[in-house]
PDB file of C-alpha atoms in Angstrom:
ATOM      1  CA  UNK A   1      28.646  19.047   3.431  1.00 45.00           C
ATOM      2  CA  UNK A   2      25.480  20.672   5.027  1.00 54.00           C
ATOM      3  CA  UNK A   3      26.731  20.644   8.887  1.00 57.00           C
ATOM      4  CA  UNK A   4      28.360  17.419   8.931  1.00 67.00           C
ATOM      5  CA  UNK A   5      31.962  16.962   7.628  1.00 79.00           C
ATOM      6  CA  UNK A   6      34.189  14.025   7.425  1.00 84.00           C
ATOM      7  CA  UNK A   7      37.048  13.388   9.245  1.00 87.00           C
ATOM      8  CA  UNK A   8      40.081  12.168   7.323  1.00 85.00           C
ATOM      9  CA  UNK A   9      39.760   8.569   7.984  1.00 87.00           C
ATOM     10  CA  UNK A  10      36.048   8.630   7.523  1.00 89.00           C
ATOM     11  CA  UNK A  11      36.892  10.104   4.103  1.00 88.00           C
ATOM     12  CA  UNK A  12      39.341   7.597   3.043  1.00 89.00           C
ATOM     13  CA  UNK A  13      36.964   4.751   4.070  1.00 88.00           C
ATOM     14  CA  UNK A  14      34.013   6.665   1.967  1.00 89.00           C
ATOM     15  CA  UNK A  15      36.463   6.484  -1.154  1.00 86.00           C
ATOM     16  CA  UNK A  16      37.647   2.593  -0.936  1.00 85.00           C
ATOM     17  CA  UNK A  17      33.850   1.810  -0.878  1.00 84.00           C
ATOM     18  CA  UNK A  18      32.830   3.742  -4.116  1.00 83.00           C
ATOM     19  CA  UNK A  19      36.154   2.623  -5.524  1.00 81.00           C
ATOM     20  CA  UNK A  20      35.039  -0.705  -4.788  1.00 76.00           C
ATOM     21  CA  UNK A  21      31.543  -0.530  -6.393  1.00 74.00           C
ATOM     22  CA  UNK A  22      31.633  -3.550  -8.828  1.00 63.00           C
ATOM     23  CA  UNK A  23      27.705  -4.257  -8.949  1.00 62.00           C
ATOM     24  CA  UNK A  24      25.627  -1.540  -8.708  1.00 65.00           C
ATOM     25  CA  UNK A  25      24.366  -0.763 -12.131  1.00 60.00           C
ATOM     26  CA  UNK A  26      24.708   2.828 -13.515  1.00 65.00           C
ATOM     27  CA  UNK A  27      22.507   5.662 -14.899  1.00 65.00           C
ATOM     28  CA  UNK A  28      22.458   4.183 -18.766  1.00 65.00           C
ATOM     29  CA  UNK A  29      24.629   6.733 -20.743  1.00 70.00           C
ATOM     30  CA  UNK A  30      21.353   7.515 -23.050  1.00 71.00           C
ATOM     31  CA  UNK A  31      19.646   9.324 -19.993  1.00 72.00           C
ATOM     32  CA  UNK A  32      22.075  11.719 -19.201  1.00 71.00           C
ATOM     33  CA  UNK A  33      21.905  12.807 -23.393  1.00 77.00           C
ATOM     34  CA  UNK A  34      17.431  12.597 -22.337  1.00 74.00           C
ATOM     35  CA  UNK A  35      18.775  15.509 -19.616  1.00 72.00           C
ATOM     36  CA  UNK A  36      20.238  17.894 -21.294  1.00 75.00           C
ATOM     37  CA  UNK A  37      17.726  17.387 -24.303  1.00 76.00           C
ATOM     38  CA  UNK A  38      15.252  17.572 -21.718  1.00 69.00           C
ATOM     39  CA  UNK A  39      16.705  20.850 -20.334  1.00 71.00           C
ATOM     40  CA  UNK A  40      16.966  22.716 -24.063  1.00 75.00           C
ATOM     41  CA  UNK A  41      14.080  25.064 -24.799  1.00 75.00           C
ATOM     42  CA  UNK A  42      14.952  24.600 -28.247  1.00 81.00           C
ATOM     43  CA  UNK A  43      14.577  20.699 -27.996  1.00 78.00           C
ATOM     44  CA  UNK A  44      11.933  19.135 -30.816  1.00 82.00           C
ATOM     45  CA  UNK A  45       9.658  16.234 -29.839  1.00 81.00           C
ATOM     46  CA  UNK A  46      11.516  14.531 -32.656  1.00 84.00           C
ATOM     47  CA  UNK A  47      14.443  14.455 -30.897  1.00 82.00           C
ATOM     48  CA  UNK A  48      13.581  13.117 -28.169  1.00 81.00           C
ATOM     49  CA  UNK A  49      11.538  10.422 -29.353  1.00 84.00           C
ATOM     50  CA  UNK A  50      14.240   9.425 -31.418  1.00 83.00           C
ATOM     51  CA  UNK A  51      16.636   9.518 -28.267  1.00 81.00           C
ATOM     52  CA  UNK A  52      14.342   7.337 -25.837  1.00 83.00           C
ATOM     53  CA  UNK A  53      13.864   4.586 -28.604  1.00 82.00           C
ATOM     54  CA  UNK A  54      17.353   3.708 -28.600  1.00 80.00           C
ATOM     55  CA  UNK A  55      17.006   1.691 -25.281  1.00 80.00           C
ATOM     56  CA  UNK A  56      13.974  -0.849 -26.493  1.00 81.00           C
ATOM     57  CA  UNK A  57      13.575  -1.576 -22.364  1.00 79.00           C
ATOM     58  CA  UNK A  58      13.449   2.257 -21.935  1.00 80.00           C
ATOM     59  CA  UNK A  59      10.967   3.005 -24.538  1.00 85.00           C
ATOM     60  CA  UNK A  60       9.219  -0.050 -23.072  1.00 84.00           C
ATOM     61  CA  UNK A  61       9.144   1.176 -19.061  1.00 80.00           C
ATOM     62  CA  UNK A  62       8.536   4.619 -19.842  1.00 83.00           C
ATOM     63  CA  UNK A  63       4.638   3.391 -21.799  1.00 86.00           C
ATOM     64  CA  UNK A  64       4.016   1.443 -19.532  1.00 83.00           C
ATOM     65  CA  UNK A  65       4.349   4.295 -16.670  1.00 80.00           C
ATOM     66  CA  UNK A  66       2.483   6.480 -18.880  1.00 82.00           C
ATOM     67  CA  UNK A  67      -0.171   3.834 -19.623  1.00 83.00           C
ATOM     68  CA  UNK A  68      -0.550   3.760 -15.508  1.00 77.00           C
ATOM     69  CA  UNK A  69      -3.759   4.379 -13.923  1.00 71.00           C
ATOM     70  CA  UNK A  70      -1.544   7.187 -11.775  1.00 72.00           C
ATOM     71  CA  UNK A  71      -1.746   8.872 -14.893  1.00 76.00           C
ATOM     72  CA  UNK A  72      -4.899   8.332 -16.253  1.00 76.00           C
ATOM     73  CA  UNK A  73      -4.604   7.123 -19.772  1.00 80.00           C
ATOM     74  CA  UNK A  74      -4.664   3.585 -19.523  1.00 76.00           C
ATOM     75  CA  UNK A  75      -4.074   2.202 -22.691  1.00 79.00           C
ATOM     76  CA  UNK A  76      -4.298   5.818 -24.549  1.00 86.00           C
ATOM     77  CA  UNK A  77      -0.960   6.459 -25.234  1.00 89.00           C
ATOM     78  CA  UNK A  78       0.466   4.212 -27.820  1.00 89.00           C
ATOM     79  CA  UNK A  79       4.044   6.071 -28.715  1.00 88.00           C
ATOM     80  CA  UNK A  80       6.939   8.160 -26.991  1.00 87.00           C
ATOM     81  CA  UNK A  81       6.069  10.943 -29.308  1.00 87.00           C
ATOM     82  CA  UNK A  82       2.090  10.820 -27.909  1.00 89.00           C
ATOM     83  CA  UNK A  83       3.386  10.678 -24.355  1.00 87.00           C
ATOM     84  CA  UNK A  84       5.734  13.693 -25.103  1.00 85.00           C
ATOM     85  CA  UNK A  85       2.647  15.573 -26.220  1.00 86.00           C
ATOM     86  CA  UNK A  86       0.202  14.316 -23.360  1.00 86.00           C
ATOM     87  CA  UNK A  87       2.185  14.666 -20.563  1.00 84.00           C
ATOM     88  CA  UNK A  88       5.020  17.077 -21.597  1.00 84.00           C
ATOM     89  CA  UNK A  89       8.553  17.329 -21.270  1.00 80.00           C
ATOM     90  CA  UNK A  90       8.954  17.660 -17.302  1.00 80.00           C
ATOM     91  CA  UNK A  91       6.641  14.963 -16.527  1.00 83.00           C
ATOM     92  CA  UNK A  92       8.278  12.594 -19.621  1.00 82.00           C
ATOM     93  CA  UNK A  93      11.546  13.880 -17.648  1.00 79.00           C
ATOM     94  CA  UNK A  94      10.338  11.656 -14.247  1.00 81.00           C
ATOM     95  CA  UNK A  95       9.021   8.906 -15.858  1.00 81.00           C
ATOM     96  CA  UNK A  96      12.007   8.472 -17.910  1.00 82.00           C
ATOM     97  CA  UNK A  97      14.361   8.741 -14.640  1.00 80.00           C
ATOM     98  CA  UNK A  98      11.102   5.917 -12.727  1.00 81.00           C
ATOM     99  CA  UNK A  99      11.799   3.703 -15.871  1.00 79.00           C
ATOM    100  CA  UNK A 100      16.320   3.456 -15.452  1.00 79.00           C
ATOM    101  CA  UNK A 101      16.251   3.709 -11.745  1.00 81.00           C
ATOM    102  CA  UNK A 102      13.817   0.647 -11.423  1.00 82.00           C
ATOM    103  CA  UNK A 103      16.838  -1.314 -12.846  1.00 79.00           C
ATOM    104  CA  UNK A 104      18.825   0.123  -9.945  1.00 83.00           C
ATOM    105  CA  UNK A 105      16.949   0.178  -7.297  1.00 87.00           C
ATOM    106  CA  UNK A 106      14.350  -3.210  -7.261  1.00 87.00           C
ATOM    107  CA  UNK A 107      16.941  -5.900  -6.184  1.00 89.00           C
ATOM    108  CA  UNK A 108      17.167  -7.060  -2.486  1.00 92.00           C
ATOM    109  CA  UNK A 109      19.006  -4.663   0.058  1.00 94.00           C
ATOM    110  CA  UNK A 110      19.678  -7.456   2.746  1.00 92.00           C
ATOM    111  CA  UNK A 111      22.034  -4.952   4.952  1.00 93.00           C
ATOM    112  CA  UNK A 112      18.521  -2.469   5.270  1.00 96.00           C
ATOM    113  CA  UNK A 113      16.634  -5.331   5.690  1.00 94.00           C
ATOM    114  CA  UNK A 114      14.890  -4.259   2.427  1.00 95.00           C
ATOM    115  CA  UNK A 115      13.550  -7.975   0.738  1.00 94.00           C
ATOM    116  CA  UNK A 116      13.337  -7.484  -3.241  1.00 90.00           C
ATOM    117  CA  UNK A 117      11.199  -4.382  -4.554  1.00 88.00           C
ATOM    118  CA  UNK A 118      10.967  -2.885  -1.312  1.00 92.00           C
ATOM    119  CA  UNK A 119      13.568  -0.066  -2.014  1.00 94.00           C
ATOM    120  CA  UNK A 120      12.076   0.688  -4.804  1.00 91.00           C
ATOM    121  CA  UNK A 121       8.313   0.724  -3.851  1.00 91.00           C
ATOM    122  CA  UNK A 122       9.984   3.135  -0.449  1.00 95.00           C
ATOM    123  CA  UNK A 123      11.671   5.672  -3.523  1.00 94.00           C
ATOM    124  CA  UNK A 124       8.667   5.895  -5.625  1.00 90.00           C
ATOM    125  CA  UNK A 125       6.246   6.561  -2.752  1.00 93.00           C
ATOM    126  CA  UNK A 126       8.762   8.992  -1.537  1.00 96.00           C
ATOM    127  CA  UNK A 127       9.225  10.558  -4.850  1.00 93.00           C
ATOM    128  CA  UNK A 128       5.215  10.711  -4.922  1.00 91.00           C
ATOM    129  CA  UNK A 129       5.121  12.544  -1.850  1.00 95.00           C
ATOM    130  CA  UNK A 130       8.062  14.740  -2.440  1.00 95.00           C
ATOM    131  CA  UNK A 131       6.108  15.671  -5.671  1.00 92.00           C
ATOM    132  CA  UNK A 132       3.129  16.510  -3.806  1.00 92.00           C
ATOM    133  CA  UNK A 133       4.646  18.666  -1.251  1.00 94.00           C
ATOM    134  CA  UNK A 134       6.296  20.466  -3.980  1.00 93.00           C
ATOM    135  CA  UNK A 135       3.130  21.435  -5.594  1.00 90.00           C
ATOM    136  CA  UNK A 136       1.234  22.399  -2.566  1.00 89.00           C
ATOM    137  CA  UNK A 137       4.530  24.294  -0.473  1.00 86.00           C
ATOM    138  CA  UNK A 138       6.439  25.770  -3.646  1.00 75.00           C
ATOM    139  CA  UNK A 139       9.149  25.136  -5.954  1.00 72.00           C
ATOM    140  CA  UNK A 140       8.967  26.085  -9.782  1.00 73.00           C
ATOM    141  CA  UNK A 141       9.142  21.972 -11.032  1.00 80.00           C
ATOM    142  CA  UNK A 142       7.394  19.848  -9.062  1.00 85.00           C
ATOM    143  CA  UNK A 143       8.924  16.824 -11.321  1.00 84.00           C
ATOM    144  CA  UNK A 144      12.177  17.554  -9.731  1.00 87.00           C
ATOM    145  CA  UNK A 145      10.688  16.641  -6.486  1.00 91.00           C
ATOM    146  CA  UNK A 146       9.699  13.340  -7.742  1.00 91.00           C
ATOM    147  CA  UNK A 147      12.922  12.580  -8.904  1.00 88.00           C
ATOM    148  CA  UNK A 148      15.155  13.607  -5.872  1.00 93.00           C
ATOM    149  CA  UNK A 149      12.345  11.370  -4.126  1.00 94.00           C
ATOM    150  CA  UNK A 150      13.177   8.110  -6.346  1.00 91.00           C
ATOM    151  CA  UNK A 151      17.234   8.936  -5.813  1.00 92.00           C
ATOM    152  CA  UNK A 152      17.072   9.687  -2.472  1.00 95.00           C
ATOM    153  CA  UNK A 153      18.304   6.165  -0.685  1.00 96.00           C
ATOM    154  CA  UNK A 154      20.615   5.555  -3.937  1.00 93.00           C
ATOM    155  CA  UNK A 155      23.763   5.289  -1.089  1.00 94.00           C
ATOM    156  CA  UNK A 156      22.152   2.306   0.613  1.00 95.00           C
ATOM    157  CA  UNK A 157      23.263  -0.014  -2.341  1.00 91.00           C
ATOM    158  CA  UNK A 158      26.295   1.027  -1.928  1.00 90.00           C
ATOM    159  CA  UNK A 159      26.779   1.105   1.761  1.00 93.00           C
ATOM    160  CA  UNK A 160      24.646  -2.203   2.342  1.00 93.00           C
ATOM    161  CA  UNK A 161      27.168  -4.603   2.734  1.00 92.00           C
ATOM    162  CA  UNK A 162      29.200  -3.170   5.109  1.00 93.00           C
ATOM    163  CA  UNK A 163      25.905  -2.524   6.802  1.00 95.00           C
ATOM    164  CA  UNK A 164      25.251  -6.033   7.183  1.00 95.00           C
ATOM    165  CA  UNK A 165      28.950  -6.724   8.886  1.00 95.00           C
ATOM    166  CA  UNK A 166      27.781  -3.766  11.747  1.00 96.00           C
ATOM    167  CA  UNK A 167      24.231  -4.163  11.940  1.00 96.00           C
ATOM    168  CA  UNK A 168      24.051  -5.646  15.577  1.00 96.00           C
ATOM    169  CA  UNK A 169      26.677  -2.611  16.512  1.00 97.00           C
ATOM    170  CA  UNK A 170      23.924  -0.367  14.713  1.00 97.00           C
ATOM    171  CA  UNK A 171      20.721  -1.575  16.277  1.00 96.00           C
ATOM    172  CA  UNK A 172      22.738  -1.205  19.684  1.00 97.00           C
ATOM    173  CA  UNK A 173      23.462   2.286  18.828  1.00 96.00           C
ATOM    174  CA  UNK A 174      19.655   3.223  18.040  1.00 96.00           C
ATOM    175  CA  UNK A 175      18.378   1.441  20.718  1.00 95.00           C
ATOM    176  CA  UNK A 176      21.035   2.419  23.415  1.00 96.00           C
ATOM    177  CA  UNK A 177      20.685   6.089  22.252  1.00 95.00           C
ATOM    178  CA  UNK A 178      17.957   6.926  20.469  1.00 95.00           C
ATOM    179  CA  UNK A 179      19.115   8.002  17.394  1.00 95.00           C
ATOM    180  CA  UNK A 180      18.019   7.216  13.869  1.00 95.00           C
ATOM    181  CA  UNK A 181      19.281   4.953  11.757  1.00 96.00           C
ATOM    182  CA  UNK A 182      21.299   7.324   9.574  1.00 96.00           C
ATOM    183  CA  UNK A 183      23.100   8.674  12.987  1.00 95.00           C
ATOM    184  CA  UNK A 184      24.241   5.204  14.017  1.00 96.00           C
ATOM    185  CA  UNK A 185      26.017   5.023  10.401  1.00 96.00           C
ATOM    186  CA  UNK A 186      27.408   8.631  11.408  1.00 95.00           C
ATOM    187  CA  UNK A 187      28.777   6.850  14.604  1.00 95.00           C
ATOM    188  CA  UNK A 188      30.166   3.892  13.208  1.00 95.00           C
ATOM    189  CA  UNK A 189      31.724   4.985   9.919  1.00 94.00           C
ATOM    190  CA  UNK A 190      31.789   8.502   9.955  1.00 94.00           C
ATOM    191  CA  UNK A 191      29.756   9.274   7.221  1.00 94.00           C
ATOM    192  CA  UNK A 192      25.887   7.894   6.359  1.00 95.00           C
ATOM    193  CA  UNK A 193      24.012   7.020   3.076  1.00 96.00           C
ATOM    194  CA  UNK A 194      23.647  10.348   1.881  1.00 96.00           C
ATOM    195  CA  UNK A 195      26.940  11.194   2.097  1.00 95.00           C
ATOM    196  CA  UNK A 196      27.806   8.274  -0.242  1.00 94.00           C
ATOM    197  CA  UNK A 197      24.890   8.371  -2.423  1.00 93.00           C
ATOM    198  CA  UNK A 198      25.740  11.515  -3.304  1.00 93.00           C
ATOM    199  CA  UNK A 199      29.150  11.122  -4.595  1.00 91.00           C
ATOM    200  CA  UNK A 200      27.618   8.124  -6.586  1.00 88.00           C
ATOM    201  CA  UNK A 201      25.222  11.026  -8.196  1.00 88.00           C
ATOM    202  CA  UNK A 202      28.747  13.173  -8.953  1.00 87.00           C
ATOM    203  CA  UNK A 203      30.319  10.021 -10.322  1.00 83.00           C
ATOM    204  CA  UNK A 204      27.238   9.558 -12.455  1.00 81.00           C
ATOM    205  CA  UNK A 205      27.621  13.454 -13.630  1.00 80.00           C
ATOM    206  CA  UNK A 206      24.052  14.501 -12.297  1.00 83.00           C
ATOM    207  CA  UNK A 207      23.830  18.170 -11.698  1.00 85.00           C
ATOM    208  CA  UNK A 208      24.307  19.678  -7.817  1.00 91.00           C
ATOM    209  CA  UNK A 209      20.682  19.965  -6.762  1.00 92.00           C
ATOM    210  CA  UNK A 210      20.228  16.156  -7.006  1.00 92.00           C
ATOM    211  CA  UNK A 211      23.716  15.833  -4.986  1.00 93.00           C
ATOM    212  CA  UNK A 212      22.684  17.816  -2.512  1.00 95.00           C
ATOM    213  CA  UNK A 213      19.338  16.923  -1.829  1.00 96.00           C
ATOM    214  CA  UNK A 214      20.638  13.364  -1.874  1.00 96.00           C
ATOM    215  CA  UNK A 215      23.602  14.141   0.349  1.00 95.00           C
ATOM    216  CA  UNK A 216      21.464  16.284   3.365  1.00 95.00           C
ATOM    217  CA  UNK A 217      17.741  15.022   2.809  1.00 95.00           C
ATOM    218  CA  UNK A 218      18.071  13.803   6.626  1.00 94.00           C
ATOM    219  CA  UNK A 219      19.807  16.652   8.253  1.00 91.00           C
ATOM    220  CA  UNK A 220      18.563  19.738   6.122  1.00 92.00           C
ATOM    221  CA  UNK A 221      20.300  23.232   6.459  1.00 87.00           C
ATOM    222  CA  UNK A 222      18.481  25.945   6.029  1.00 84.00           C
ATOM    223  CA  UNK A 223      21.424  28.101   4.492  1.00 87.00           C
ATOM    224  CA  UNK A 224      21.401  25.859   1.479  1.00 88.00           C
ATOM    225  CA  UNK A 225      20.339  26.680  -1.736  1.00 90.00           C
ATOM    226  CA  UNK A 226      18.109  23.853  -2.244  1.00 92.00           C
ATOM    227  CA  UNK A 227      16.668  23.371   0.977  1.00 93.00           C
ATOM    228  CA  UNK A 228      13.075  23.370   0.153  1.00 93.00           C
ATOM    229  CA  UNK A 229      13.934  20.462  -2.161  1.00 94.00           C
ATOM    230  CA  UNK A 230      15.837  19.103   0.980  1.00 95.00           C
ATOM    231  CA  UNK A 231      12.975  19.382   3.020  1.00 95.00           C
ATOM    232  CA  UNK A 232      10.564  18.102   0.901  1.00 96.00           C
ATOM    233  CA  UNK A 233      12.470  14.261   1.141  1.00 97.00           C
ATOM    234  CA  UNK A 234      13.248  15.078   4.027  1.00 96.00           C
ATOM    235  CA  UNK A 235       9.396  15.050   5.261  1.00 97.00           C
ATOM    236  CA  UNK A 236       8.157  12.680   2.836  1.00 97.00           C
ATOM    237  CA  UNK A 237      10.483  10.231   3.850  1.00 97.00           C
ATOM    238  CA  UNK A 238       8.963  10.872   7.215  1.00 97.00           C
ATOM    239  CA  UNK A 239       5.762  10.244   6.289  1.00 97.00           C
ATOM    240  CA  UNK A 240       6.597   6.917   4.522  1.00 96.00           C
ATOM    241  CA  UNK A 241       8.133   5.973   8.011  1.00 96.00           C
ATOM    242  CA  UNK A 242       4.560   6.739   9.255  1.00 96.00           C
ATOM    243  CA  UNK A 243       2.791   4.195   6.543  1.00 95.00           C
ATOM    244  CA  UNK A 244       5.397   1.761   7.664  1.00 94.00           C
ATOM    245  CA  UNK A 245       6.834   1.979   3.597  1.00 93.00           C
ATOM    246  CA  UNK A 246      10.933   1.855   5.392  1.00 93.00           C
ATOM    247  CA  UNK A 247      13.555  -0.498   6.047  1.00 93.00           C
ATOM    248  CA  UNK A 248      12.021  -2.366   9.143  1.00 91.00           C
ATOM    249  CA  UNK A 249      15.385  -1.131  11.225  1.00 94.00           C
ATOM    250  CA  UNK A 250      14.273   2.256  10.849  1.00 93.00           C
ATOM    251  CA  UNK A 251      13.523   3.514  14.277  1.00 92.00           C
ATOM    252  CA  UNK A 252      13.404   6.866  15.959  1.00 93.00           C
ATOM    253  CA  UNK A 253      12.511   8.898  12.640  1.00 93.00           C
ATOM    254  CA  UNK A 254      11.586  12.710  12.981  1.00 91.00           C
ATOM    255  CA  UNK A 255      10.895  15.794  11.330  1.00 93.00           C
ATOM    256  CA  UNK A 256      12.772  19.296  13.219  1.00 81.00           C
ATOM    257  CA  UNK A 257      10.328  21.561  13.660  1.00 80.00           C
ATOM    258  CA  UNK A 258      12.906  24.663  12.436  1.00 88.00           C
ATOM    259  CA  UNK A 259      12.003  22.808   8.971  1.00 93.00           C
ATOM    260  CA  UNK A 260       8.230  23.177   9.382  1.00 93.00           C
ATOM    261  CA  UNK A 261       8.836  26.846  10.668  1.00 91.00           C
ATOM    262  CA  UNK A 262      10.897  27.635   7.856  1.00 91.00           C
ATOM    263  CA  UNK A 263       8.738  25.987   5.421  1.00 90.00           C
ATOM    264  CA  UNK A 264       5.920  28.103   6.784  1.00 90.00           C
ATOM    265  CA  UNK A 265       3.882  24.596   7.608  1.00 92.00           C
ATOM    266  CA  UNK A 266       2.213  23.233  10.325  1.00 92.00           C
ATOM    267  CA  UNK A 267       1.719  20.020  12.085  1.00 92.00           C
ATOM    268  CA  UNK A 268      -1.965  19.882  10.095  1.00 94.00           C
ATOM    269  CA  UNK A 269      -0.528  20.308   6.940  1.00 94.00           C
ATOM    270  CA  UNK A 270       2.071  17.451   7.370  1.00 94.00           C
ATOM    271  CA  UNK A 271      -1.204  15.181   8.470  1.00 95.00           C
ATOM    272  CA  UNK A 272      -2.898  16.126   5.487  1.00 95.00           C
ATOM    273  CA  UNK A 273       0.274  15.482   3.307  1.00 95.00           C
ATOM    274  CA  UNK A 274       0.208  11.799   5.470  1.00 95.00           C
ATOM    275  CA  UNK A 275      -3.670  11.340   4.606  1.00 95.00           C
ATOM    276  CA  UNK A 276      -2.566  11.796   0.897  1.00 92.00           C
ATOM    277  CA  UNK A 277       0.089   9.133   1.295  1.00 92.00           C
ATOM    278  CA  UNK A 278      -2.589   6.967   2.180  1.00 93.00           C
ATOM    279  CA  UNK A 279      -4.246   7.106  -0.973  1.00 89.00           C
ATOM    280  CA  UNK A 280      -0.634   6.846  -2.836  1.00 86.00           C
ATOM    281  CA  UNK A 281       0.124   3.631  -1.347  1.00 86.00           C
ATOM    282  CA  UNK A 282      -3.306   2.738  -1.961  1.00 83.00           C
ATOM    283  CA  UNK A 283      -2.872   3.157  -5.628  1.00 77.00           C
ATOM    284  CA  UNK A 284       0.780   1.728  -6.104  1.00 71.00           C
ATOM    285  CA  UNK A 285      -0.300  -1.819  -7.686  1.00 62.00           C
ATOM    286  CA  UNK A 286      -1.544   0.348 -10.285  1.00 62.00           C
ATOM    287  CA  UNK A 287       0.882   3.204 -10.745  1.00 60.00           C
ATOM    288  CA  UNK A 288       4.302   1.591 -10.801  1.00 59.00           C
ATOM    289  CA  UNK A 289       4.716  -1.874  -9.351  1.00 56.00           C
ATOM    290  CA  UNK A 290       3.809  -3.707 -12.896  1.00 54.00           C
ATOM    291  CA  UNK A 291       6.942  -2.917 -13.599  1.00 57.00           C
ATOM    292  CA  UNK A 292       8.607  -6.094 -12.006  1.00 56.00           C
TER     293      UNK A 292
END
């Protein structure tokens, strides 16, 4: 579990809360079906058309992401089956992920201190900026950035509540010690959001590089297989701590510089990365937030 593992008790708690996980929606069924489709060289546009349209909200989300002025075709793009074309598989792949997790993620977090939308505006900007460090600093699918971005904080709707019992015990620990916010959860239940968000990725049967970016994206390790996609959260999320696009108790946040080194980036190219963000966040009336 990257270089943190849990102790026994720590585990045991980390189990009672996901057995206990009553209200936080799912992945719809349909999406993991998009996936695989998604993933099949073979797959027809056909298909997936027909696949998409069976959730009318889906279809619906997914048009209205690609009718966005992030994209460029406002208004151009009347069907799945045009969007498909347009765009392509691996971007229709992100939006269709943008479109289900906005049902997850846009309600009130009161235990991050996240009011209603805030979680997800935070995952989408980080998703952006994942994507953009992906296509400037290397992987093969940027779009996989983008959506290890959006899933990123999925443990905080899980962990939330018991935040909110220890949150004064919390903001002690930050304060006291200097630590970020995921640490303090570290000393007070053994395990942070991560950890927990990424066995609610297992339990929704998404595949290992979406666990694991999920489960280390604040404590990369270089030995892992994915940790460029690590990283790339990782200093995005940074950066959205820099345009103040967090939970307001987030205090303390940093980027190692063994990443940077490893990444073969500098200070400057993290500022530049920041100066884009401005111009994200600038544009995110227009990109995703009609939506609500």
């Amino acid at each position: 579990m990257g270089d943190y593992e849990l102790t026994p008790e720590s585990a045991e708690l980390l189990e009672y809360i996901l057995a206990k996980v009553e209200n936080i929606p799912s992945l719809p069924i349909i999406l993991s079906r998009i996936m695989v489709m998604l993933d099949d060289p073979e797959a027809k546009i056909a298909d997936l058309q027909y696949l998409i349209a069976q959730d009318v909200s889906l279809t619906t989300n997914v048009l209205k992401i690609a009718n966005s002025a992030y994209y460029g075709f406002s208004g151009r793009i009347k069907t799945i089956s045009q969007a498909i074309i347009i765009l392509g598989f691996r971007t229709i792949r992100s939006l269709v992920f943008a479109a289900s997790a906005y049902n997850i993620l846009k309600g009130e977090v009161s235990g991050y201190g996240y009011k209603s939308e805030e979680l997800w505006k935070h995952s989408v900007i980080n998703g952006l900026l994942s994507r953009e460090l992906s296509q400037r600093f290397g992987v093969e699918d940027p779009e996989v950035a983008f959506i290890t971005g959006l899933l990123h904080d999925v443990g905080k709707l899980v962990l939330a509540p018991i935040v909110e019992e220890h949150i004064q015990t919390i903001k002690t620990i930050i304060e006291d010690k200097g630590l970020e916010f995921y640490q303090a959860e570290r000393h007070v239940f053994g395990f942070d959001h991560g950890i927990l968000g990424s066995r609610l990725l297992q339990k929704w049967g998404l595949p290992a590089l979406y666990v694991q970016v999920v489960r280390d994206h604040h404590s990369p390790v270089f030995e892992s297989e994915y940790f460029k996609e690590i990283c790339f959260v990782h200093i995005a999320n940074y950066i959205c701590y820099k345009l103040n696009v967090v939970s307001p108790f987030e205090k303390n946040v940093k980027i190692g510089s063994y990443i940077l080194r490893n990444l073969g980036m500098s200070t400057s190219d993290v500022q530049r990365i920041y100066t884009k963000g401005k111009e994200i966040l600038s544009d995110w009336e227009k990109s995703f937030e009609f939506l609500k």
